[in-house]
Every structure is written in C-alpha cells, then in structure tokens.
Coordinates of C-alpha atoms and ligand atoms in Angstrom, one line a residue:
X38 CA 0.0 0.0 0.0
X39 CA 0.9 3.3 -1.0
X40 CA 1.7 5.6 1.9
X41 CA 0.7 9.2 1.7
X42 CA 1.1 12.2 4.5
X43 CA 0.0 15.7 4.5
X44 CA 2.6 18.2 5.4
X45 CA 0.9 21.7 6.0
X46 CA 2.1 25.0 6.3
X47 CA 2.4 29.2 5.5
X48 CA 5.3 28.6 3.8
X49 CA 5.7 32.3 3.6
X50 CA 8.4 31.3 2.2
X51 CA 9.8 28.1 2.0
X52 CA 13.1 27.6 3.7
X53 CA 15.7 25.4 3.6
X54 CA 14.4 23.9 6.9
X55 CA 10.9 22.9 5.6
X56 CA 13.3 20.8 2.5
X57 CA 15.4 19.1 5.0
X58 CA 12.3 18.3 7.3
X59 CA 10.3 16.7 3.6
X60 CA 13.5 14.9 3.0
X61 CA 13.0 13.2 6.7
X62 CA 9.3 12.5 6.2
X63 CA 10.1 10.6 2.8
X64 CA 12.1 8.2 4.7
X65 CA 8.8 7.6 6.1
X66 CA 6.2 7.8 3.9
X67 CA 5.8 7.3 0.2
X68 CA 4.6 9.9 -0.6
X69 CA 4.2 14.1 0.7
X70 CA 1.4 16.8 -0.2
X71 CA 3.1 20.3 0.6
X72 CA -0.3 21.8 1.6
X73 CA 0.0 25.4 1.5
X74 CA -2.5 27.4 3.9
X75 CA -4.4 29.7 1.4
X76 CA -5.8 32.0 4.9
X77 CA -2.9 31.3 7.0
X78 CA -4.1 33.2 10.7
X79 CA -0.7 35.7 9.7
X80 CA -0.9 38.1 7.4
X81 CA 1.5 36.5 4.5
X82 CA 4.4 38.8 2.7
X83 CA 3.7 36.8 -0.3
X84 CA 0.6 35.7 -1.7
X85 CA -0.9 32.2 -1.9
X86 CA 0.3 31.9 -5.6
X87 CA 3.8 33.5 -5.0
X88 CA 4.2 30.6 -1.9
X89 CA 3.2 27.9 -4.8
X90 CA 5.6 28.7 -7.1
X91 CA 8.0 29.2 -4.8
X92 CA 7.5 26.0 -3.4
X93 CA 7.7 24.5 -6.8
X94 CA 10.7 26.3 -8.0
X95 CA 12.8 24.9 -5.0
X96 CA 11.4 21.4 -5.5
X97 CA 11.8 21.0 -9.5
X98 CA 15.2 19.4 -9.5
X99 CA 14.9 17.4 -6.6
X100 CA 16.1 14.4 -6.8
X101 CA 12.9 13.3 -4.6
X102 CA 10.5 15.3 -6.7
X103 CA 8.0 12.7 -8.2
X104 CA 7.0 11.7 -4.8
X105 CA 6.0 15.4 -3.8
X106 CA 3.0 17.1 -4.8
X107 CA 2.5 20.9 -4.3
X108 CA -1.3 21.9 -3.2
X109 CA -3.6 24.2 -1.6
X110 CA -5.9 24.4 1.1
X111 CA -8.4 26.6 2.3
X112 CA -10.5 25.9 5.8
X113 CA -9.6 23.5 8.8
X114 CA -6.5 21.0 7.8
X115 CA -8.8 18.4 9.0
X116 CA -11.0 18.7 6.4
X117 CA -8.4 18.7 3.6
X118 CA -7.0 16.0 5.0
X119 CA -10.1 13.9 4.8
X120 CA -10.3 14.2 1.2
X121 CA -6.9 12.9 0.6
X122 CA -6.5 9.0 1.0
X123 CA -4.3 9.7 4.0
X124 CA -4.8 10.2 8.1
X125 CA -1.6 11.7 8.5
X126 CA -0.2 15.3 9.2
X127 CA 3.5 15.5 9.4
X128 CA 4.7 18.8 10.9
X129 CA 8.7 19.9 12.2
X130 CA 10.0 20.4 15.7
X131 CA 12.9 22.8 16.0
X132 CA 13.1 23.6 19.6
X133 CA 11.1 23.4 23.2
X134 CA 9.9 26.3 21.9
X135 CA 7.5 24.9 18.9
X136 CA 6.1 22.0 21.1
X137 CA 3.8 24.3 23.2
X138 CA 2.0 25.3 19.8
X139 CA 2.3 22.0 17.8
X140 CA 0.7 20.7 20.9
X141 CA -2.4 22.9 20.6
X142 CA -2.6 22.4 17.6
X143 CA -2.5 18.7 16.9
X144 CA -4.6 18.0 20.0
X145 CA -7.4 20.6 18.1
X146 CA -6.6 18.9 15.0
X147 CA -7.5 15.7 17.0
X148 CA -10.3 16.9 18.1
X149 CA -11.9 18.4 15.3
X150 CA -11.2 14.3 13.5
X151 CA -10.0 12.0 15.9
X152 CA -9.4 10.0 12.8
X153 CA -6.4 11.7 11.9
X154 CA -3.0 11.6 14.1
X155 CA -0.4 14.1 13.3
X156 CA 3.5 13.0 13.4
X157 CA 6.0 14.8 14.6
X158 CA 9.8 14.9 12.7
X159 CA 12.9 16.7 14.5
X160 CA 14.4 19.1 12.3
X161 CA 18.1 18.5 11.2
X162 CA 20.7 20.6 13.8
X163 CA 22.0 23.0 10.6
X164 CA 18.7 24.4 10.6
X165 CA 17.1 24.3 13.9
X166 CA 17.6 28.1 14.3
X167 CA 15.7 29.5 10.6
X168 CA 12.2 30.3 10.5
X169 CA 10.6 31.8 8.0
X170 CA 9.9 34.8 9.7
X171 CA 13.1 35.5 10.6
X172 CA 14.5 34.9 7.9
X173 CA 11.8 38.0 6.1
X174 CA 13.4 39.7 9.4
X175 CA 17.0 39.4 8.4
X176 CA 16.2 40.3 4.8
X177 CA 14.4 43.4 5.7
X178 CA 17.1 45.1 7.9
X179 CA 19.7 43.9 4.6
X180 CA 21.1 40.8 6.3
X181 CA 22.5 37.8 4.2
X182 CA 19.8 34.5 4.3
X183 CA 22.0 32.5 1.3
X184 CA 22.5 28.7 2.1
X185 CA 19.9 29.4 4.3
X186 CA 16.7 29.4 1.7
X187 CA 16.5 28.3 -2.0
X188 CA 18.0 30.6 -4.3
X189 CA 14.8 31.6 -5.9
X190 CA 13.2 32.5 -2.7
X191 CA 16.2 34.7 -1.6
X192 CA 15.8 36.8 -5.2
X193 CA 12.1 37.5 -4.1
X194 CA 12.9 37.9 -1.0
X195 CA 15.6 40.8 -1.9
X196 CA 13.0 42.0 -4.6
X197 CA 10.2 42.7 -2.0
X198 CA 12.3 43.4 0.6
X199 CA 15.5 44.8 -0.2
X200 CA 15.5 48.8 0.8
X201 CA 12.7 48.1 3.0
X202 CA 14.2 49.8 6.5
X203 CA 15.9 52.7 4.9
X204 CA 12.1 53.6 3.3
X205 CA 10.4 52.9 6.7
X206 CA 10.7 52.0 10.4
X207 CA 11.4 49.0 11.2
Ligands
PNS447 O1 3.6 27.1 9.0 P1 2.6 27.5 10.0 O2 2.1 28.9 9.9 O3 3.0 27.2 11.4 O4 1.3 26.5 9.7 C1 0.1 26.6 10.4 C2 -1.0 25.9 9.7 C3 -1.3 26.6 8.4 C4 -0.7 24.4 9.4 C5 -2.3 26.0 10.6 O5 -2.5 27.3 10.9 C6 -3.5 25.4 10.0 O6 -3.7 24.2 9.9 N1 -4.4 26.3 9.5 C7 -5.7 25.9 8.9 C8 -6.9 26.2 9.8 C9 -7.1 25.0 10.8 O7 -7.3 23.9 10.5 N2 -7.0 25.4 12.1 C10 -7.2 24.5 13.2 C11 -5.9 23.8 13.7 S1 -5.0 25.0 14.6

C-alpha cells in the first residue's frame, strides 16, 4: 500500500528547513502533499500563488521530486486531509519552543477528527535556528539568508524586501 502524509504549512516562504524536514518524512512515507495554507491566521508577505511557485521552483530538481506534490488548502487542515487517502499530518519540531504550539494544535486537529494523528519529525541541527519569519526579518534590515533558503526564494525575498528599513521603520 501506497503511503501518503499531509505536510501543512504558510510557507511564507519556504526555507531550507521545511526541505530538509520533507527529506526526513520521505524516509517515512511514500509519498508528501506540501499543503499550502491559502488564509494562514498571519498576514502573509507573499501571496498564496507567490508561496506555490515558490515551493515548486525549489522542488523542480529534486532528486525526490516525483514523490512530492505541491497543493492548496483553504479551511480547517482536518478537512483537507479527509479528502486525501491519508490520516496523517506531518509537521517539524525545531526547539522546546514549537512544542507548546504543535501541541495545541495537533490536540485541536484531534479533536476536530480524531481519525487523523499528526506525526512529529525533529528538524536537522544546521537548521534548527531558521524560520521563515526571521529569515523575512534578516532580509528586511539587509542581512545575508543564502544557504539558508532556495536561491529563488532569496531573489524574491531581496526583490520585495530589499531597501525596505531605509524607506520605513522597522
Ligand atoms: O507554517 P505554520 O504557519 O505554522 O502553519 C500553520 C497551519 C497553516 C498548518 C495551521 O495554521 C492550519 O492548519 N491552518 C488551517 C486552519 C485550521 O485547520 N485550524 C485548526 C488547527 S489550529
């Protein structure tokens, strides 16, 4: 049988955190949907298009690639979920510091379909410090994020940020 898992997200933008951490959940399943958040609770830099294409940039020369899928959701997780043939949500722990919230939110997740059990994968050590927004952070105030995110995400990232704290405060 064919194993599939959800692995949800903002993804505002894709780092090279969230690749290492869908390199780790391949060992494990067969196959990963990147489910991108269309109404993430944050307000996104980048719109649900820009995350898609960004997500499929870094991923077309994978060598892992045909076993990865690219999609969107809109709603509760849960729900999306259910219409996949899957039960499972893979999501990354970096730090003590994530569990509090993964915690929440899987036991909600639970609750909401106790059908579906979410599986948690320890980020690798090189990238236990990046997050997304920290990395938008870095970029805004005209810090270096290379080796850090895919090449394509850093160019948009320089493009919408670059110049951003000499035009504003920040
Ligand atoms: O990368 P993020 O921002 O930590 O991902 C969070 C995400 C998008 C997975 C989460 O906010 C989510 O599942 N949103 C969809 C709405 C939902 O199902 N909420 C209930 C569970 S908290």
């Amino acid at each position: 049988m064919h194993s599939i898992a959800v692995y949800p997200g903002s993804f505002d933008p894709i780092t090279n955190g969230h690749i290492d951490l869908l390199e780790r959940a391949l060992k494990l399943f067969d196959n990963i949907i990147i489910a991108v958040a269309a109404n993430p609770g944050k307000q996104p830099l980048f719109s649900t298009e820009e995350r898609l294409e960004m997500l499929k940039d870094s991923l077309a020369q994978h060598p892992l690639k045909d076993r990865v899928k690219v999609d969107l959701f809109q709603g509760l997780l849960v729900d999306y979920v259910q219409s996949i043939p899957t039960r499972a949500i893979v999501r990354g722990l970096r730090a003590i510091s994530d569990f509090e919230y993964e915690f929440q939110m899987a036991l909600m997740n639970r609750k909401l379909n106790a059908d579906i059990e979410t599986a948690f994968i320890m980020t690798g050590m090189r990238w236990i410090y990046i997050s997304s927004r920290m990395i938008k952070e870095v970029v805004r105030s005209g810090g270096d994020v290379s080796g850090l995110v895919p090449d394509n995400v850093q160019k948009r990232l320089t493009e919408r940020l670059a110049g951003f704290c000499k035009n504003s405060l920040c």
